[in-house]
PDB file of N, CA and C in Angstrom:
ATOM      1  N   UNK A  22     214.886 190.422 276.319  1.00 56.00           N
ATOM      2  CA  UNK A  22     215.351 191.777 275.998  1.00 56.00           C
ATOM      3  C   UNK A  22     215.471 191.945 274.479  1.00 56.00           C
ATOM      4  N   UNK A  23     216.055 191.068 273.732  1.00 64.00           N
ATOM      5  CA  UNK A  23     216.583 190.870 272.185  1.00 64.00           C
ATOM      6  C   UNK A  23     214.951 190.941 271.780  1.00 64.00           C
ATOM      7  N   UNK A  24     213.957 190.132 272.202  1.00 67.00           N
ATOM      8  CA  UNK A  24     212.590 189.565 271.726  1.00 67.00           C
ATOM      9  C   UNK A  24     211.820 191.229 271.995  1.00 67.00           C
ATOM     10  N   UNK A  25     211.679 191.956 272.918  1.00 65.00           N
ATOM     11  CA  UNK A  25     211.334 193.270 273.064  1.00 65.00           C
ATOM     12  C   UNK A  25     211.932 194.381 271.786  1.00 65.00           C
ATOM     13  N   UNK A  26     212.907 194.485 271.515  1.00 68.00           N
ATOM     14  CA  UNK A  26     213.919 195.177 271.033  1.00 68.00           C
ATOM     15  C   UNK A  26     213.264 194.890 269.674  1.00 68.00           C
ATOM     16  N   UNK A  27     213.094 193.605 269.097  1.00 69.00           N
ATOM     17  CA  UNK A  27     213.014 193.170 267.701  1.00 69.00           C
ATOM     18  C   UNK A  27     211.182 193.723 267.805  1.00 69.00           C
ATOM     19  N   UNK A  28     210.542 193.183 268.927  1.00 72.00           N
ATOM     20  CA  UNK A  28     209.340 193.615 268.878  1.00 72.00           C
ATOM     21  C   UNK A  28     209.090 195.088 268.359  1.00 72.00           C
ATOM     22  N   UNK A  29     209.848 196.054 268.883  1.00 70.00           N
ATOM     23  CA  UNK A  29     209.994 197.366 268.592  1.00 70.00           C
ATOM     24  C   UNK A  29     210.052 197.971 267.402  1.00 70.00           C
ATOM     25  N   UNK A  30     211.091 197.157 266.948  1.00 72.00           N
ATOM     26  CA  UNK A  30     211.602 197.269 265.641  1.00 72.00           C
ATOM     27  C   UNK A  30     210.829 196.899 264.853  1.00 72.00           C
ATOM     28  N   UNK A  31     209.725 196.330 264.631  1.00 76.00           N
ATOM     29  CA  UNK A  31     208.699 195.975 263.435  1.00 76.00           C
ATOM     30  C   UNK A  31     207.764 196.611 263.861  1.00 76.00           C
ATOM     31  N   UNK A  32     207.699 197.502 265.179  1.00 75.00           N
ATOM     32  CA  UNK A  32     206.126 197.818 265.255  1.00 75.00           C
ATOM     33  C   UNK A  32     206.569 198.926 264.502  1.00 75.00           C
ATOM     34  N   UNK A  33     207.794 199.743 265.226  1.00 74.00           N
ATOM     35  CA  UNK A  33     208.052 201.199 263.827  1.00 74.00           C
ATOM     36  C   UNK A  33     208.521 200.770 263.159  1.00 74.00           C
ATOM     37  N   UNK A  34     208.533 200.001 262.475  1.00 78.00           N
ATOM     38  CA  UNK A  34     208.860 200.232 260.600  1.00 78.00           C
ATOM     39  C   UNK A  34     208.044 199.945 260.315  1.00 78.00           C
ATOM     40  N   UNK A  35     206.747 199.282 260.882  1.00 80.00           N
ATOM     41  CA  UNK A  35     205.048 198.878 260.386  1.00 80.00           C
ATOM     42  C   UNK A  35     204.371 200.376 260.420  1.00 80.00           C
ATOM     43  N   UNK A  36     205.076 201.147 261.568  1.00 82.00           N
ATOM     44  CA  UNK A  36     204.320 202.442 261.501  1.00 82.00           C
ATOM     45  C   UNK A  36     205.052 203.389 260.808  1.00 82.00           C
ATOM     46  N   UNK A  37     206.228 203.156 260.539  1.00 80.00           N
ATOM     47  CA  UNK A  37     207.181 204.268 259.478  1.00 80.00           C
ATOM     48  C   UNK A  37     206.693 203.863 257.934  1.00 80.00           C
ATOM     49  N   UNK A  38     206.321 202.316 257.494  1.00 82.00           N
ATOM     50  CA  UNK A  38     205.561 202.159 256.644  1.00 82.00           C
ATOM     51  C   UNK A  38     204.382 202.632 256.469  1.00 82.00           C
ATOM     52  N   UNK A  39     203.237 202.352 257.261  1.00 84.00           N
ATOM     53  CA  UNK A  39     201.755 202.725 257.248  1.00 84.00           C
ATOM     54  C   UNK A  39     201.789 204.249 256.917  1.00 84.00           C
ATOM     55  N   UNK A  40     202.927 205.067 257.508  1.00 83.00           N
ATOM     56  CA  UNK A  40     202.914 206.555 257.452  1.00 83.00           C
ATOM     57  C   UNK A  40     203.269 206.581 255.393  1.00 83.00           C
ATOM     58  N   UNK A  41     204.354 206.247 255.531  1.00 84.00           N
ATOM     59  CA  UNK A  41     204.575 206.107 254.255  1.00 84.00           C
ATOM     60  C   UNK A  41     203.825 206.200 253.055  1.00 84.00           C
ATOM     61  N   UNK A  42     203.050 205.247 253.218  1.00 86.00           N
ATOM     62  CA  UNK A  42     201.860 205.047 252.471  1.00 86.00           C
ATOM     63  C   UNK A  42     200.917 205.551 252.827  1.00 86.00           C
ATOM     64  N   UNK A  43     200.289 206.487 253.627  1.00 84.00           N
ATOM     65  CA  UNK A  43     199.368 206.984 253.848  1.00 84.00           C
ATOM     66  C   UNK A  43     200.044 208.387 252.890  1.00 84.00           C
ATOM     67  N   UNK A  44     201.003 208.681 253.467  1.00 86.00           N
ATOM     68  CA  UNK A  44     201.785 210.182 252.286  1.00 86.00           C
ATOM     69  C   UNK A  44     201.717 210.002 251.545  1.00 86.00           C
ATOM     70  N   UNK A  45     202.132 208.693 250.930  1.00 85.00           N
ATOM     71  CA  UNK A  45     202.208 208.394 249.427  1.00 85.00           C
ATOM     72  C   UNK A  45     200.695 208.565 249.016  1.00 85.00           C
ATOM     73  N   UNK A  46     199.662 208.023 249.547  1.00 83.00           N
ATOM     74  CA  UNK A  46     198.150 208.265 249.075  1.00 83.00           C
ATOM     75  C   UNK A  46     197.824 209.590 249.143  1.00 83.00           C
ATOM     76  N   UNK A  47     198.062 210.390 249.767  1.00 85.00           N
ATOM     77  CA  UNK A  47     197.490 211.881 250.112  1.00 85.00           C
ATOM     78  C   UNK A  47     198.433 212.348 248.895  1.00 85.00           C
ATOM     79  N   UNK A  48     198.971 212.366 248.644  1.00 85.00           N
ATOM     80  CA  UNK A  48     200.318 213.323 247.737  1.00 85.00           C
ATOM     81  C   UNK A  48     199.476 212.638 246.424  1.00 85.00           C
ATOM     82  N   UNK A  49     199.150 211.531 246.516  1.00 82.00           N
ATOM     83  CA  UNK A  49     198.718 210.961 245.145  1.00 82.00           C
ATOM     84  C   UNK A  49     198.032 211.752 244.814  1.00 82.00           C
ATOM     85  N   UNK A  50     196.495 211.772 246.306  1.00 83.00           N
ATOM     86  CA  UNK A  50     195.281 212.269 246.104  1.00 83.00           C
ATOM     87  C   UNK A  50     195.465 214.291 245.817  1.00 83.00           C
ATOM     88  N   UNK A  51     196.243 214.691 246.386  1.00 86.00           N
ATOM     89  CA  UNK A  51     196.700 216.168 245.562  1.00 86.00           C
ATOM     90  C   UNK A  51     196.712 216.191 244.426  1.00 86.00           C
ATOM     91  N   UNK A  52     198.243 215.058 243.717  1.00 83.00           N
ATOM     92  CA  UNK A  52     198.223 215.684 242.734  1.00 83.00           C
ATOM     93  C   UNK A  52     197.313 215.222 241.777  1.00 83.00           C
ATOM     94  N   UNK A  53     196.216 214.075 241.807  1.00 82.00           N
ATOM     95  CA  UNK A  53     194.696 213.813 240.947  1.00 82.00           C
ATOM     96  C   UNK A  53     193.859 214.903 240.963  1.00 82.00           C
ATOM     97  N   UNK A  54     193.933 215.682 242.389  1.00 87.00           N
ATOM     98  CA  UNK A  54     192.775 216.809 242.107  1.00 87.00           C
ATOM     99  C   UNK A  54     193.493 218.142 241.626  1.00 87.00           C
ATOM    100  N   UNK A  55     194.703 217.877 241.196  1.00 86.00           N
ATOM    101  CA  UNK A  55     195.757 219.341 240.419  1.00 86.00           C
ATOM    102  C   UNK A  55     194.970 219.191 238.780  1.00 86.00           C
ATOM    103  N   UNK A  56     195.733 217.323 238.198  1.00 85.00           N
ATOM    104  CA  UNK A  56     195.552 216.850 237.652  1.00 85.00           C
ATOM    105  C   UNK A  56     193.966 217.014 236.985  1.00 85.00           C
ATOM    106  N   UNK A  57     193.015 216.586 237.519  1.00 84.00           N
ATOM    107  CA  UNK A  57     192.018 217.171 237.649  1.00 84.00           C
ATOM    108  C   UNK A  57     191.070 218.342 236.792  1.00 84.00           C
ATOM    109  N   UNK A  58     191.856 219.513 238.020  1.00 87.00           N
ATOM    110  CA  UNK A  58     191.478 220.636 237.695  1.00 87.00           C
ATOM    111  C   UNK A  58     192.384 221.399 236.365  1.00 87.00           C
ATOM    112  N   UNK A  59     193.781 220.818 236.073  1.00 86.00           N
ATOM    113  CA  UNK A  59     193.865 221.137 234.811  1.00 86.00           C
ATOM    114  C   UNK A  59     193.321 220.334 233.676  1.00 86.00           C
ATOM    115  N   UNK A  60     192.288 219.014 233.727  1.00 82.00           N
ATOM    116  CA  UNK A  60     191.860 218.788 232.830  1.00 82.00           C
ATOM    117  C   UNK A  60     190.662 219.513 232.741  1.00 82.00           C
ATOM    118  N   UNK A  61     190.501 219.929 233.512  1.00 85.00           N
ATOM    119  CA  UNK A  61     189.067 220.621 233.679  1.00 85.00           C
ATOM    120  C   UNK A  61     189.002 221.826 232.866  1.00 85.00           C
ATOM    121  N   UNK A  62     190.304 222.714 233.070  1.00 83.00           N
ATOM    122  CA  UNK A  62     190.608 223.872 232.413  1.00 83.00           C
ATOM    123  C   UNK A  62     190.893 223.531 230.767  1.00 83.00           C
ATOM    124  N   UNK A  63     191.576 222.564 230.591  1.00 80.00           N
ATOM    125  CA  UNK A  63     191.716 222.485 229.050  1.00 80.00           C
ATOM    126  C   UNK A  63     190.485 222.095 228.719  1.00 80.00           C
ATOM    127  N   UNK A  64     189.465 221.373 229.224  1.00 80.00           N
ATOM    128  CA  UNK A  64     188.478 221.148 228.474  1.00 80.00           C
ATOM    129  C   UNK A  64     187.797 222.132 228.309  1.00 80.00           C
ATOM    130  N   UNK A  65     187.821 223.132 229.404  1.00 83.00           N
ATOM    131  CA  UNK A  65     186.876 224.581 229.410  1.00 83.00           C
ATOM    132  C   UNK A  65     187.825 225.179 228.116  1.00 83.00           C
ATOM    133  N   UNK A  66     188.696 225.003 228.272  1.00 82.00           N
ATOM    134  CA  UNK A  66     188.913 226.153 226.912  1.00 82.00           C
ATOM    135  C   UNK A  66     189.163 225.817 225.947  1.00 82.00           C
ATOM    136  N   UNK A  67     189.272 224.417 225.449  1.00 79.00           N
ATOM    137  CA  UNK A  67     188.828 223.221 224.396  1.00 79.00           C
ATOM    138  C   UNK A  67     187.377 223.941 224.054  1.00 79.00           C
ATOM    139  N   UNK A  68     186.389 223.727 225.203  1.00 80.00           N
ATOM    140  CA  UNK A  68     184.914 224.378 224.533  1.00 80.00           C
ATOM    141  C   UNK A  68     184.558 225.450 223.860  1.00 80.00           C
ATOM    142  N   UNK A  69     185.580 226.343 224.676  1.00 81.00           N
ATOM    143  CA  UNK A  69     185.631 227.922 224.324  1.00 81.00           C
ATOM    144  C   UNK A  69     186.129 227.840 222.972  1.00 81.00           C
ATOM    145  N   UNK A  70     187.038 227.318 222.741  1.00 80.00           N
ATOM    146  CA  UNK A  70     187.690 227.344 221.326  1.00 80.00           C
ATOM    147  C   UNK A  70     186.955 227.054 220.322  1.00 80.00           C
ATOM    148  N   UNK A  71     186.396 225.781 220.548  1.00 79.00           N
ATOM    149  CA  UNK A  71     185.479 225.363 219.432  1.00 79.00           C
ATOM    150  C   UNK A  71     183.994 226.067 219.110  1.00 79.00           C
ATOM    151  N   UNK A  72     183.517 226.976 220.257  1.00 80.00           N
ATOM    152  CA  UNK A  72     182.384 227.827 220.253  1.00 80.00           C
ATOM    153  C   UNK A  72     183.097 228.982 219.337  1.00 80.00           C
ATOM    154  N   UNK A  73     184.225 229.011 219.706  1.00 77.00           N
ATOM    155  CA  UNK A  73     184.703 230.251 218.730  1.00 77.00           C
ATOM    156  C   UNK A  73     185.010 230.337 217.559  1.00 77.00           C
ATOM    157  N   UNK A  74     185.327 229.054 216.765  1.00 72.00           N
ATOM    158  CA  UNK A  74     185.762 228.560 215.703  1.00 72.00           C
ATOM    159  C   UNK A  74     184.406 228.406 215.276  1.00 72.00           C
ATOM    160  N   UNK A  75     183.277 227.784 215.622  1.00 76.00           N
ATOM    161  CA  UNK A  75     182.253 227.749 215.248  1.00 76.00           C
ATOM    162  C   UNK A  75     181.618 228.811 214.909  1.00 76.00           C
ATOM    163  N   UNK A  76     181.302 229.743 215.732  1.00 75.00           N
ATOM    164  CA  UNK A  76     180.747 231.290 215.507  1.00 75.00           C
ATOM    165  C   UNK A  76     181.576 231.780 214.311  1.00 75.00           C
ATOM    166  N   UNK A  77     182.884 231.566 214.734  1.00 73.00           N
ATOM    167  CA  UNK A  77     183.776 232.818 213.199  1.00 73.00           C
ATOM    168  C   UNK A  77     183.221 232.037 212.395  1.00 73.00           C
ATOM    169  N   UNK A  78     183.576 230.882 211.992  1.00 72.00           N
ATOM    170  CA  UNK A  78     182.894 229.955 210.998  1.00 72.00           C
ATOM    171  C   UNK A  78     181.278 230.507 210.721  1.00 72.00           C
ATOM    172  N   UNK A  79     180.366 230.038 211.605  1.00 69.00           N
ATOM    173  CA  UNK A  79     179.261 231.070 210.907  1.00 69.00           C
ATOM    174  C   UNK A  79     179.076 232.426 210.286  1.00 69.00           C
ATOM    175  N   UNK A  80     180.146 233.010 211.104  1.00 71.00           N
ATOM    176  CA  UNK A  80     179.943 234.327 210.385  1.00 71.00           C
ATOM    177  C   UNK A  80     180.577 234.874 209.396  1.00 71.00           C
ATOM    178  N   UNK A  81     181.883 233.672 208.630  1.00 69.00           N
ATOM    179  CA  UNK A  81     182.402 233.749 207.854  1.00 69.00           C
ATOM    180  C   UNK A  81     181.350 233.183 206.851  1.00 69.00           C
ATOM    181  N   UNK A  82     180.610 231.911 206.705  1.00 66.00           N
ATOM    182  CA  UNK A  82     179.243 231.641 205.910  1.00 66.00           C
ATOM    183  C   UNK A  82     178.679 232.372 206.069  1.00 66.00           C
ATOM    184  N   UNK A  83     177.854 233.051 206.711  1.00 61.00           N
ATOM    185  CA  UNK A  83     176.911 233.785 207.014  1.00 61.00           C
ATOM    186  C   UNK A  83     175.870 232.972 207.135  1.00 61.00           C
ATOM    187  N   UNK A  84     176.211 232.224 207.655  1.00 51.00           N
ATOM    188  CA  UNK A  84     174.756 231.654 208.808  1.00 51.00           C
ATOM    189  C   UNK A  84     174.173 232.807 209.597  1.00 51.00           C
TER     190      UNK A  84
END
């Protein structure tokens, strides 16, 4: 009965773990593709910036 009971007891906390860590990976994997997509955005407007700085710049030389 004790040997059942204990059996029990490690299969859910093996599966209250496995869950665990499976959340913990998915929540990771969210916030990498948040992460992500705001590097994505600063670099887009990192580009934008420097296309723009570049152009005024030419047209302040007059290239």
């Amino acid at each position: 009965m004790i040997l059942i009971g204990l059996y029990g007891l490690t299969v859910l906390s093996f599966t209250g773990l496995l869950g665990a860590v499976i959340s913990a990976i998915y929540q990771n994997h969210q916030a990498h593709k948040q992460f992500a997509r705001t590097m994505r955005n600063i670099a887009r407007f990192d580009m934008a910036r420097g296309t723009f700085i570049k152009f005024a710049f030419h047209r302040s030389a007059g290239f």
